[in-house]
mmCIF file of C-alpha atoms in Angstrom:
data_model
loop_
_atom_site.group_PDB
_atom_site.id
_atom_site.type_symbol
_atom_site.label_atom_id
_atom_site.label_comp_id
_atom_site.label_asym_id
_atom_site.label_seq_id
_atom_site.Cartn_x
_atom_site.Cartn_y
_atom_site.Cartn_z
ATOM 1 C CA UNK A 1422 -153.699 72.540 10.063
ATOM 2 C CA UNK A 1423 -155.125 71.382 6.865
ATOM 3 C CA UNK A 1424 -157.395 74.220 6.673
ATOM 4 C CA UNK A 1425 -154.281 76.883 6.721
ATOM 5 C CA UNK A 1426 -152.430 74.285 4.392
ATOM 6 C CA UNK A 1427 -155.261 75.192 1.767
ATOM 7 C CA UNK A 1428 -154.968 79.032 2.563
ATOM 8 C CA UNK A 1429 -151.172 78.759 1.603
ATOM 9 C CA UNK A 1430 -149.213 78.125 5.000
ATOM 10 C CA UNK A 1431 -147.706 74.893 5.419
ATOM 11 C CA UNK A 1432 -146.749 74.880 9.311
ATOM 12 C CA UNK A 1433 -144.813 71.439 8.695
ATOM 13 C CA UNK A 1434 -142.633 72.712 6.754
ATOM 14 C CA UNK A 1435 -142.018 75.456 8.790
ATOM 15 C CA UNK A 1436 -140.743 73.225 11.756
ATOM 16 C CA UNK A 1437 -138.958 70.927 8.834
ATOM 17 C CA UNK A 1438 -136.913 74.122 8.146
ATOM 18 C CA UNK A 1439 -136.575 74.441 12.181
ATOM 19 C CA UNK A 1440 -134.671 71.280 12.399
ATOM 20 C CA UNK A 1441 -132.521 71.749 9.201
ATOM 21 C CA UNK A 1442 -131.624 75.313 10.256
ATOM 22 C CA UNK A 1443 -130.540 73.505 13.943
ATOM 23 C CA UNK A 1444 -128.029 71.041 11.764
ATOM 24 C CA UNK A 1445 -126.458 73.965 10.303
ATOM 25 C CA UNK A 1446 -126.124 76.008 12.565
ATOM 26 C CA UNK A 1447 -125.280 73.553 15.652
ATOM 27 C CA UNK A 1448 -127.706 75.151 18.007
ATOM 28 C CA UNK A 1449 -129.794 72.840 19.307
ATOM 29 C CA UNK A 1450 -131.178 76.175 21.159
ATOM 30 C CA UNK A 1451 -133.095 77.381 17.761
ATOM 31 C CA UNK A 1452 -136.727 77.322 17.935
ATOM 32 C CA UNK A 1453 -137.146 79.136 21.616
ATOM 33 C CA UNK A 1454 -139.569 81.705 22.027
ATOM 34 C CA UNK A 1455 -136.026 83.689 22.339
ATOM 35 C CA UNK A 1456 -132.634 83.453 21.441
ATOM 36 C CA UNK A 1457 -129.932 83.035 24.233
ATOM 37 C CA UNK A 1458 -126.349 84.202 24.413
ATOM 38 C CA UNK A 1459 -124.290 83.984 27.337
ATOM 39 C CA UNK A 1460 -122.471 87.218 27.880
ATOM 40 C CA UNK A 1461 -119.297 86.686 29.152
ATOM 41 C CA UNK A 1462 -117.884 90.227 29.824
ATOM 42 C CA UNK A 1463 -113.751 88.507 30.286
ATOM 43 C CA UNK A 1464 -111.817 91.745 29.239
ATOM 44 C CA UNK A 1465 -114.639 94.069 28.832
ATOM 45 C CA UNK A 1466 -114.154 96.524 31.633
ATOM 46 C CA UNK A 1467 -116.482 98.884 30.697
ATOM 47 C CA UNK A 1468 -118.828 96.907 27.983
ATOM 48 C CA UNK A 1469 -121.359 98.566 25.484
ATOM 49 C CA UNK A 1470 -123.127 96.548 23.265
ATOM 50 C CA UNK A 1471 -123.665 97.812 19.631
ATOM 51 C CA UNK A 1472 -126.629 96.965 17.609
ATOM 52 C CA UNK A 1473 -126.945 96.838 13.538
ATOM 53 C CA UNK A 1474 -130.070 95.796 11.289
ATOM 54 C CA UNK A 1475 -130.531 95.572 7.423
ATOM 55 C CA UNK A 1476 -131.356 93.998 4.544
ATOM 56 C CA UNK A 1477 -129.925 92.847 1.257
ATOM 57 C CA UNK A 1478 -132.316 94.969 -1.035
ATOM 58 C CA UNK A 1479 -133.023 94.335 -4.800
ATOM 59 C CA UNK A 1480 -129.936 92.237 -5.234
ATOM 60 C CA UNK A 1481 -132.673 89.720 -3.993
ATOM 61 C CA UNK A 1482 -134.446 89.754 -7.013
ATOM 62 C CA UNK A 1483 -131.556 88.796 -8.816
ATOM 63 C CA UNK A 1484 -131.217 85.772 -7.231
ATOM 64 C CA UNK A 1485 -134.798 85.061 -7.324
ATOM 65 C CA UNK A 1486 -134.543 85.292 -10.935
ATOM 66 C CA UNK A 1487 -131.250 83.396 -11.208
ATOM 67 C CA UNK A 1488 -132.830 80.593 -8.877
ATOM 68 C CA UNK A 1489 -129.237 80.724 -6.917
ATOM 69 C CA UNK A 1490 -130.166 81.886 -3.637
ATOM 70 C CA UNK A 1491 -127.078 79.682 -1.589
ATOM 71 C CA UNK A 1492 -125.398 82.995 -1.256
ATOM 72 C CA UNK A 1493 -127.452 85.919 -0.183
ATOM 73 C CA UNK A 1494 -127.611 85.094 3.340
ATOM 74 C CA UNK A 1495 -123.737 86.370 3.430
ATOM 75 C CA UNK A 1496 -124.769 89.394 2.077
ATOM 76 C CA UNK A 1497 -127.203 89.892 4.794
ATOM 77 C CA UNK A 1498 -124.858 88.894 7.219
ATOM 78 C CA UNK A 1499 -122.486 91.059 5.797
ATOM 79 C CA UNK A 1500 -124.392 94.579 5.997
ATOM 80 C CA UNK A 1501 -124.990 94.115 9.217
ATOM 81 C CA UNK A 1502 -122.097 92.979 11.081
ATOM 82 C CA UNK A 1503 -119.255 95.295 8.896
ATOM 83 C CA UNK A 1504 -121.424 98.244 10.348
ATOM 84 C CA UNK A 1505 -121.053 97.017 13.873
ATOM 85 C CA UNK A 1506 -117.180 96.455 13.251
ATOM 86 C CA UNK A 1507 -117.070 99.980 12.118
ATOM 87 C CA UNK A 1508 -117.876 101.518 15.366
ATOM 88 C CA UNK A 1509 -115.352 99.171 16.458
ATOM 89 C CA UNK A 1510 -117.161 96.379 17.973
ATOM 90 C CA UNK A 1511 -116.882 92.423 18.032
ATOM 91 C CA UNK A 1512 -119.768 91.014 16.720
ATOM 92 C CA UNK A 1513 -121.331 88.264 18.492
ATOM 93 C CA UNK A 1514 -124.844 86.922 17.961
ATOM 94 C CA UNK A 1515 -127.279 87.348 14.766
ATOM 95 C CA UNK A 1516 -130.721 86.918 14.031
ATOM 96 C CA UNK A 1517 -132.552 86.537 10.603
ATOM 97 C CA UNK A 1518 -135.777 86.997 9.550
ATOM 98 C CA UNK A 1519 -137.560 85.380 6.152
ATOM 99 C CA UNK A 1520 -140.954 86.456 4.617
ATOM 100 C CA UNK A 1521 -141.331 84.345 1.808
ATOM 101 C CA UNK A 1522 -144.783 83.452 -0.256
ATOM 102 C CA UNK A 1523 -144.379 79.541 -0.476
ATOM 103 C CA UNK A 1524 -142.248 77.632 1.705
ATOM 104 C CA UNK A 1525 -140.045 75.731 0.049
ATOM 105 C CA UNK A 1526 -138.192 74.030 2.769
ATOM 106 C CA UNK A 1527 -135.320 72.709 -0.279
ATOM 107 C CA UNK A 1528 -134.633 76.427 -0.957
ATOM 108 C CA UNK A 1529 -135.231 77.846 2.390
ATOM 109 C CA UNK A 1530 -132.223 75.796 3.446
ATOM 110 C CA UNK A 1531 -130.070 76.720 0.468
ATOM 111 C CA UNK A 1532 -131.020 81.072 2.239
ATOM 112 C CA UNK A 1533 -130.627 80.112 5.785
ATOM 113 C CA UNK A 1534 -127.022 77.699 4.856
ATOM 114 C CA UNK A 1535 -125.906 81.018 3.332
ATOM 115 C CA UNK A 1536 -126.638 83.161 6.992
ATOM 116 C CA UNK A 1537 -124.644 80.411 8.620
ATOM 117 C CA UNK A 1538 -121.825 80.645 6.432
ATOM 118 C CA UNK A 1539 -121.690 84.395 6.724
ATOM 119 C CA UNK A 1540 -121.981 83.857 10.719
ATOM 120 C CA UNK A 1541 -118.901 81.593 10.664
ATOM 121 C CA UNK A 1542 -117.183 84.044 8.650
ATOM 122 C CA UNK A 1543 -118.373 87.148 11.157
ATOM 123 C CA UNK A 1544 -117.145 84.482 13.898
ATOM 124 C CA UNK A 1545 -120.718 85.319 15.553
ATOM 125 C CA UNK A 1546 -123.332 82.667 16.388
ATOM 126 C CA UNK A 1547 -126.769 82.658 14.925
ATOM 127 C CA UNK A 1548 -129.527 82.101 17.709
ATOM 128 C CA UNK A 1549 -132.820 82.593 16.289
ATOM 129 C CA UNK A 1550 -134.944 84.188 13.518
ATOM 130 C CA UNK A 1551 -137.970 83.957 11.916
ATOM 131 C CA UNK A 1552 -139.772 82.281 9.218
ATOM 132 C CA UNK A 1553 -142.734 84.159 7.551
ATOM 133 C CA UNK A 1554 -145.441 82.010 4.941
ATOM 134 C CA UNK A 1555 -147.563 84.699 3.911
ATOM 135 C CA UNK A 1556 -148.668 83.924 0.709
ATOM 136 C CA UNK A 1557 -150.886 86.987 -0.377
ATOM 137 C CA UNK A 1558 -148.192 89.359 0.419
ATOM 138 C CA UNK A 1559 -144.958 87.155 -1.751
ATOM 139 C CA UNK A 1560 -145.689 85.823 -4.951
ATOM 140 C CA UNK A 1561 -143.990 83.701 -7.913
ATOM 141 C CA UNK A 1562 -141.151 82.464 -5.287
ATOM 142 C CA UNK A 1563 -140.233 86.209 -3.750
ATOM 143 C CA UNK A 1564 -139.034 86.616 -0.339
ATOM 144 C CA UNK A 1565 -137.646 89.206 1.597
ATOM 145 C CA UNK A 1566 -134.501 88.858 4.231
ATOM 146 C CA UNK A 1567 -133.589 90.792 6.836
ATOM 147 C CA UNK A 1568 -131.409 90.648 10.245
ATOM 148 C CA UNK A 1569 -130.305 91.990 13.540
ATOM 149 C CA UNK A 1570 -126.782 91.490 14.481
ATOM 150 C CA UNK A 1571 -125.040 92.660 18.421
ATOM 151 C CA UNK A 1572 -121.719 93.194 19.139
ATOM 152 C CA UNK A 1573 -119.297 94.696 22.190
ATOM 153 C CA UNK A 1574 -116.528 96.870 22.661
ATOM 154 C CA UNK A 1575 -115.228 98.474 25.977
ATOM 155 C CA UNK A 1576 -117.211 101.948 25.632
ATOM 156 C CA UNK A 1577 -113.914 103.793 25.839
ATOM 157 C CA UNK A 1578 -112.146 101.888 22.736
ATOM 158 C CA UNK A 1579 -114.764 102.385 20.803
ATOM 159 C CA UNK A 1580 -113.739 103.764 17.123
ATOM 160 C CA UNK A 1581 -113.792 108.120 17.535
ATOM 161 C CA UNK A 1582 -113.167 110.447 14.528
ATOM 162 C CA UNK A 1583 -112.102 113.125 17.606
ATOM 163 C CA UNK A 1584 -108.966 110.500 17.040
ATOM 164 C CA UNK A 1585 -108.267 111.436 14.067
ATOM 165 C CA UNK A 1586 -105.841 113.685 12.747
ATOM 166 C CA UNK A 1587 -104.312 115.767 9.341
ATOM 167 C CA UNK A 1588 -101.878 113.585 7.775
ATOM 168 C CA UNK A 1589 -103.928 110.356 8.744
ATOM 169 C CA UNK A 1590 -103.524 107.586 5.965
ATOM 170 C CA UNK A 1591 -106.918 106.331 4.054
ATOM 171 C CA UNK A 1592 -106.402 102.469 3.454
ATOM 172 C CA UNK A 1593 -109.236 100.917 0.846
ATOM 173 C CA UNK A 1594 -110.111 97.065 1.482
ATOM 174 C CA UNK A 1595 -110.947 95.470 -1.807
ATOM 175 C CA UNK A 1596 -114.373 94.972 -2.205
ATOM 176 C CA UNK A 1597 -116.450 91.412 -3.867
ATOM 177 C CA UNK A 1598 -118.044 93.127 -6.711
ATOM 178 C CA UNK A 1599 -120.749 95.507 -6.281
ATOM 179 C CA UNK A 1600 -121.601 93.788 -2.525
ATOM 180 C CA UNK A 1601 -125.264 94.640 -1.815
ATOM 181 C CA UNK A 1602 -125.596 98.407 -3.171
ATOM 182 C CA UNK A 1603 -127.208 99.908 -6.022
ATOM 183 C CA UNK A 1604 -128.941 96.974 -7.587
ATOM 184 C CA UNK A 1605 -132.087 99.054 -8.483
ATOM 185 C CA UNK A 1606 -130.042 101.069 -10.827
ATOM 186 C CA UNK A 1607 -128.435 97.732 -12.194
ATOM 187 C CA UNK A 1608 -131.200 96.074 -12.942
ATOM 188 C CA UNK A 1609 -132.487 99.384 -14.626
ATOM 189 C CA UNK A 1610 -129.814 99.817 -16.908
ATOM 190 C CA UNK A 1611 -129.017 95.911 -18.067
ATOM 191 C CA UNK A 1612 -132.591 94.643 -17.627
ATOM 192 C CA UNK A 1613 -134.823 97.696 -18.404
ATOM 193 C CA UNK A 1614 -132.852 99.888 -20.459
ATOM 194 C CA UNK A 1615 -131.498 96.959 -22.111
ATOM 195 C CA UNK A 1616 -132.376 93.667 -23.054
ATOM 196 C CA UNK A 1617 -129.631 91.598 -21.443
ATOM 197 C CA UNK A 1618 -129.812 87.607 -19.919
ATOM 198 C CA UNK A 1619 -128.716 86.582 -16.899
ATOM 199 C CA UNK A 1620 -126.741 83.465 -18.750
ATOM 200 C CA UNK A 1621 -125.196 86.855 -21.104
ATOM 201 C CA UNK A 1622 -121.203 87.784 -19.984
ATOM 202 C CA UNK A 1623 -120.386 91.327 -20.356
ATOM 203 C CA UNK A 1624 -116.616 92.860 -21.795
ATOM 204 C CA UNK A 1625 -114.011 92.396 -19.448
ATOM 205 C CA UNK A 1626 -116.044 89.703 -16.784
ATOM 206 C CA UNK A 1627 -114.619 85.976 -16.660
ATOM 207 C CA UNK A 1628 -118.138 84.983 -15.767
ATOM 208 C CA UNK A 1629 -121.664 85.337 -16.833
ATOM 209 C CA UNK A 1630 -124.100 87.981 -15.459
ATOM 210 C CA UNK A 1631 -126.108 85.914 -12.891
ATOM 211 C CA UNK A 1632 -122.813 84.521 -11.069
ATOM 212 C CA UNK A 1633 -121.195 88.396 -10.969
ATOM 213 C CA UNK A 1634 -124.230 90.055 -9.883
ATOM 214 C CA UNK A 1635 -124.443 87.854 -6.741
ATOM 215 C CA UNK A 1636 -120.577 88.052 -5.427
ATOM 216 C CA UNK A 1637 -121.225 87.684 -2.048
ATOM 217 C CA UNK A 1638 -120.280 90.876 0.021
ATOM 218 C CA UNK A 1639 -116.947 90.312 1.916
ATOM 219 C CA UNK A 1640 -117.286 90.071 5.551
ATOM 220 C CA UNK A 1641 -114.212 91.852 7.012
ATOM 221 C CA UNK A 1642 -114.897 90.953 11.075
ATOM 222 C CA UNK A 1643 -111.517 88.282 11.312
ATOM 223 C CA UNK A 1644 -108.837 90.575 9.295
ATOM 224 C CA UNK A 1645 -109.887 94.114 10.952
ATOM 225 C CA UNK A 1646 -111.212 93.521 14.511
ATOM 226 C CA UNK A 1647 -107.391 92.164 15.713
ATOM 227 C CA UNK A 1648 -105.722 95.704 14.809
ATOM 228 C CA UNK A 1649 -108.533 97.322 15.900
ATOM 229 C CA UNK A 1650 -108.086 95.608 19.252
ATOM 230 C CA UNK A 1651 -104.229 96.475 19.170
ATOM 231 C CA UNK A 1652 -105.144 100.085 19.032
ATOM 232 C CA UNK A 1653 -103.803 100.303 15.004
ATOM 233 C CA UNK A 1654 -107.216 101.599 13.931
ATOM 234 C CA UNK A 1655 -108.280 105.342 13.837
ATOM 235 C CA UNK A 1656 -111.675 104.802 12.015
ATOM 236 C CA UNK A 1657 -113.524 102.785 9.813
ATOM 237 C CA UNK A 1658 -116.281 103.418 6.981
ATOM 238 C CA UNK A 1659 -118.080 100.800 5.796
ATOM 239 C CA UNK A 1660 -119.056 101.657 1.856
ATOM 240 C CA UNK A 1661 -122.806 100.892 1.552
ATOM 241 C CA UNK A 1662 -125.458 103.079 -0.006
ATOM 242 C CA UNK A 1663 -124.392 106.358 -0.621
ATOM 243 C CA UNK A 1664 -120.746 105.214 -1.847
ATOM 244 C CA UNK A 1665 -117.030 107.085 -0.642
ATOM 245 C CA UNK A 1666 -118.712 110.478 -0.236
ATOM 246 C CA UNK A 1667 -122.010 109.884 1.927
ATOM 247 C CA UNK A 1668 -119.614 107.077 4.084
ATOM 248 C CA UNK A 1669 -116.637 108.397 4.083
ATOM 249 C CA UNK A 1670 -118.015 112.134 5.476
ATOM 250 C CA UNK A 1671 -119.443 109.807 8.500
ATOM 251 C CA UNK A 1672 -116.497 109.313 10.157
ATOM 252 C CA UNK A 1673 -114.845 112.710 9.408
ATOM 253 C CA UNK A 1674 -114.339 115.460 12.343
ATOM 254 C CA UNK A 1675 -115.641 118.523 11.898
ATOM 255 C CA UNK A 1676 -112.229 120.343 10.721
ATOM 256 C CA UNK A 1677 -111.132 117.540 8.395
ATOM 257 C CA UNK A 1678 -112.005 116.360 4.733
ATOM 258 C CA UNK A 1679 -111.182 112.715 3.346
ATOM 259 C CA UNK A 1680 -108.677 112.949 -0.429
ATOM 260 C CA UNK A 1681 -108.930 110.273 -2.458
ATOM 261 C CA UNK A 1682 -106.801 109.543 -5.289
ATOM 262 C CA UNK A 1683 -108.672 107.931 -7.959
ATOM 263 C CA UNK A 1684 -106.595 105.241 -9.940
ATOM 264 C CA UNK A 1685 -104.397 103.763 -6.989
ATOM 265 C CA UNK A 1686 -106.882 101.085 -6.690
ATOM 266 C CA UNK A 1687 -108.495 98.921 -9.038
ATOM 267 C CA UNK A 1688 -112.563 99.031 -9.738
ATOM 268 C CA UNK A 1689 -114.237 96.078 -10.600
ATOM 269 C CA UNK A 1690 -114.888 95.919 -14.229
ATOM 270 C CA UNK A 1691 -118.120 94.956 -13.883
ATOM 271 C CA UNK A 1692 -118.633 98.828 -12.499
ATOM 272 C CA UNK A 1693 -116.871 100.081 -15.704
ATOM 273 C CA UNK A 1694 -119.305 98.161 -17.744
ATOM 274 C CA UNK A 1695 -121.964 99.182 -15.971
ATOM 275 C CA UNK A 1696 -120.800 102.890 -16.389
ATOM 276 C CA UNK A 1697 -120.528 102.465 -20.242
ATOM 277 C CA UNK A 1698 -123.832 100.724 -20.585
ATOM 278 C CA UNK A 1699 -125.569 103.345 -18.896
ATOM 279 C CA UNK A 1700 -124.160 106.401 -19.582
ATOM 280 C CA UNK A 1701 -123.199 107.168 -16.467
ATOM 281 C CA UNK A 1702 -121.879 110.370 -15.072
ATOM 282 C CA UNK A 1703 -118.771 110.129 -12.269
ATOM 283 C CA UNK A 1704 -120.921 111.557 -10.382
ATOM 284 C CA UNK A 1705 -123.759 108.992 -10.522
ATOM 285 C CA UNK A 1706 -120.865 105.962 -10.138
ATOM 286 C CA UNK A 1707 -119.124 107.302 -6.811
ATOM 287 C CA UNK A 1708 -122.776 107.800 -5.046
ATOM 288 C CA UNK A 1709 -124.142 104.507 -5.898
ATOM 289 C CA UNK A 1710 -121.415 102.139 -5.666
ATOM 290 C CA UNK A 1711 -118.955 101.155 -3.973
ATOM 291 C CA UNK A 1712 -116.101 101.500 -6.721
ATOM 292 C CA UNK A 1713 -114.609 98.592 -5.139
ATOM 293 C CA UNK A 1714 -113.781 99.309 -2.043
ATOM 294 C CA UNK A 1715 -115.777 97.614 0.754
ATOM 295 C CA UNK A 1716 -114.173 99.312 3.945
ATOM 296 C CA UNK A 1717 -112.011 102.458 4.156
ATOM 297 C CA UNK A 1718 -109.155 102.646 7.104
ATOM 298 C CA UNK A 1719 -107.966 105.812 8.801
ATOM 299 C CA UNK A 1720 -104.584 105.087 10.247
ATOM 300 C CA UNK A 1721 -102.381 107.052 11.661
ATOM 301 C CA UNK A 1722 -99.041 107.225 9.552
ATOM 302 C CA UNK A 1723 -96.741 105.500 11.853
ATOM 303 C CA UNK A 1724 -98.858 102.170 11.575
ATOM 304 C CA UNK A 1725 -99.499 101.711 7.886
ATOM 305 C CA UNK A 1726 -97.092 99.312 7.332
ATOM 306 C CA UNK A 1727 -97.693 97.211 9.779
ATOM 307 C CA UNK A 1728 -101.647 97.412 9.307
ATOM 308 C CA UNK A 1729 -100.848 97.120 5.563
ATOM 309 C CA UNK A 1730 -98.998 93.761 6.194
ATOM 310 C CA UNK A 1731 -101.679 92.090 8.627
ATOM 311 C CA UNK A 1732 -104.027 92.884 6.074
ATOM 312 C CA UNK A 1733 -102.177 90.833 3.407
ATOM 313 C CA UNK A 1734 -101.533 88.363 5.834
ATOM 314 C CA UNK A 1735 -105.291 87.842 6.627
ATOM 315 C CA UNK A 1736 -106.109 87.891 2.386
ATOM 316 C CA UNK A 1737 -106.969 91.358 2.259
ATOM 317 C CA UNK A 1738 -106.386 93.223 -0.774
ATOM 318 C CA UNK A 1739 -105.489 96.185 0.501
ATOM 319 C CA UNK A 1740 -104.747 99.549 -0.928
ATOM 320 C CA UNK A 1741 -103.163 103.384 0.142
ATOM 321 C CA UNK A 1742 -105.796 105.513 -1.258
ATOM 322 C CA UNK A 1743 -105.733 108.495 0.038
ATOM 323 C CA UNK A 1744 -104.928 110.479 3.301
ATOM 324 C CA UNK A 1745 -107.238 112.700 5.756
ATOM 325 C CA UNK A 1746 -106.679 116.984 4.714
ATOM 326 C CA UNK A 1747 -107.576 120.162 6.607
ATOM 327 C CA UNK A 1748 -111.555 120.779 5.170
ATOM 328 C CA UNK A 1749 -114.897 120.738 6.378
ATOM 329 C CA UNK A 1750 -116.009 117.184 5.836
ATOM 330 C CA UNK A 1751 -115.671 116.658 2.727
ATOM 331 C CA UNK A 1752 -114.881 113.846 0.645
ATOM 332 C CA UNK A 1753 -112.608 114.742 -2.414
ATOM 333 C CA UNK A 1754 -112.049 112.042 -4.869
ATOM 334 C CA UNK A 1755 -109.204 113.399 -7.430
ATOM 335 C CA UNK A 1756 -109.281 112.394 -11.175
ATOM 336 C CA UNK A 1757 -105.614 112.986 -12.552
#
């Protein structure tokens, strides 16, 4: 082992980070050649599993740089499971992966504490990963993350836009910030284009650059997958890449458009800045973020209010933003 110490791989630390990643996660299990999950079907009478992987992107870079990395394993958490709720699914294991050029078991704990945290919020279990030293491929304290979350739902409830209808009510779920999308162009236009510091605070922000950048993306599993289970929920979009139009159009029939009405929710200013700063176009802003709204809701009109007030309940902010229209799959975003 000492001669792959020298070549940059410290296999000690590797198991140290084993055993730490056990304590937080309460799995003695961890460190298998596989993770286990005992599938207990209860109330499933027809069960599909549903299967989401991603990563957090460029946003990691930001951390890197910031040296705050405690909160980007919700993020990863995040992207994956809110997908697999979208189709309408429970979520209910995860598993992580980190390639990372030294291994710093102190700040591997601070990542892997931040999956577990976005686990407990998904109200999944985390059963395995994997830890990567490859020196020659990660340098100056990069890493990469990426994961693998599975869910069920009986295959018959699952989420359908053939459920949806004309007159169908659009509810927007406040979003954390920008979440995990469109950090390349951030860090192009404050960073590149610009000269500004992590420690600077823009117009408008109650906190400095480094902190707002890395908002962890909300996790929306406990507050949605109850009225999805009661039958309340037409459809869901998760807003990732791509924004309201490219995620929105997803879950749109073929003889229906999505109308959004721009102004009956609030975007984060840090959005607005960023729009300023750059010069952006409307055009650029509503393809690249998120505009802050994290999860769109088709509901049918006769349970709004009581979706709209389970929401509150469960700390959503939640807003009416819109409604489903006679189109073609389209998603119209109207500027009064």
């Amino acid at each position: 082992m000492d001669a792959y110490k020298k070549a940059g791989v410290d296999i000690n630390a590797g198991y140290k980070l084993v055993d730490e990643i056990k304590n937080l996660s309460k799995n003695s299990e961890l460190g298998a050649f596989g993770g286990l999950f005992p599938l207990e079907l209860g109330k499933y009478k027809n069960p599909v599993l549903v299967s989401g992987t991603d990563g957090v992107g460029t946003k990691l870079l930001i951390a890197i740089q910031a040296g705050l990395n405690e909160t980007v394993g919700i993020d990863l958490v995040a992207m994956c499971v809110n997908d697999i709720l979208a189709q309408g699914a429970k979520p209910l294991f995860f598993l992580d992966y980190l390639g990372i050029g030294h291994l710093d078991p102190d700040n591997a704990k601070k990542i892997v504490a931040g999956v577990v945290e976005g686990v407990k919020q998904a109200g999944a279990k985390l059963i395995g990963g994997e830890t990567a030293e490859m020196p020659d491929m990660y340098t100056n304290g990069h890493y990469d993350l990426a994961g693998f979350a599975v869910g069920i739902a009986d295959k018959d409830k699952l989420l359908n836009k053939a459920a949806l209808r004309e007159g169908d009510v659009l509810l927007g779920l406040g979003s954390n910030g920008l979440h995990s999308n469109g950090f390349s162009l951030v860090r192009d236009i404050l960073f590149k284009q610009h000269d500004y510091k992590l420690a600077d605070q823009l117009p408008g922000l109650d906190q400095d650059l480094k902190h707002e950048l890395l908002r962890p993306t909300r996790i929306y599993v406990k507050s949605v997958l109850p009225l999805v289970e009661q039958g309340l929920i037409g459809s869901i979009a998760h807003i990732t890449g791509g924004g309201l139009p490219e995620n929105v159009a997803r879950i749109l029939p073929a003889n229906l458009a999505a109308e959004f009405n721009y102004g009956t929710w609030p975007v984060p200013p840090i959005m607005n800045d960023l729009q300023k700063i750059g010069n952006l176009s409307f055009d650029d802003m509503k393809h690249t973020f998120n505009l802050g709204l994290g999860m769109v809701l088709a509901v049918h009109p006769e349970n709004v209010d009581q979706v709209k007030a389970a929401l509150s309940e469960a700390g959503e902010q939640v807003y009416q933003v819109g409604r489903l229209v006679s189109g073609f799959q389209e998603v119209i975003i109207r500027k009064d």
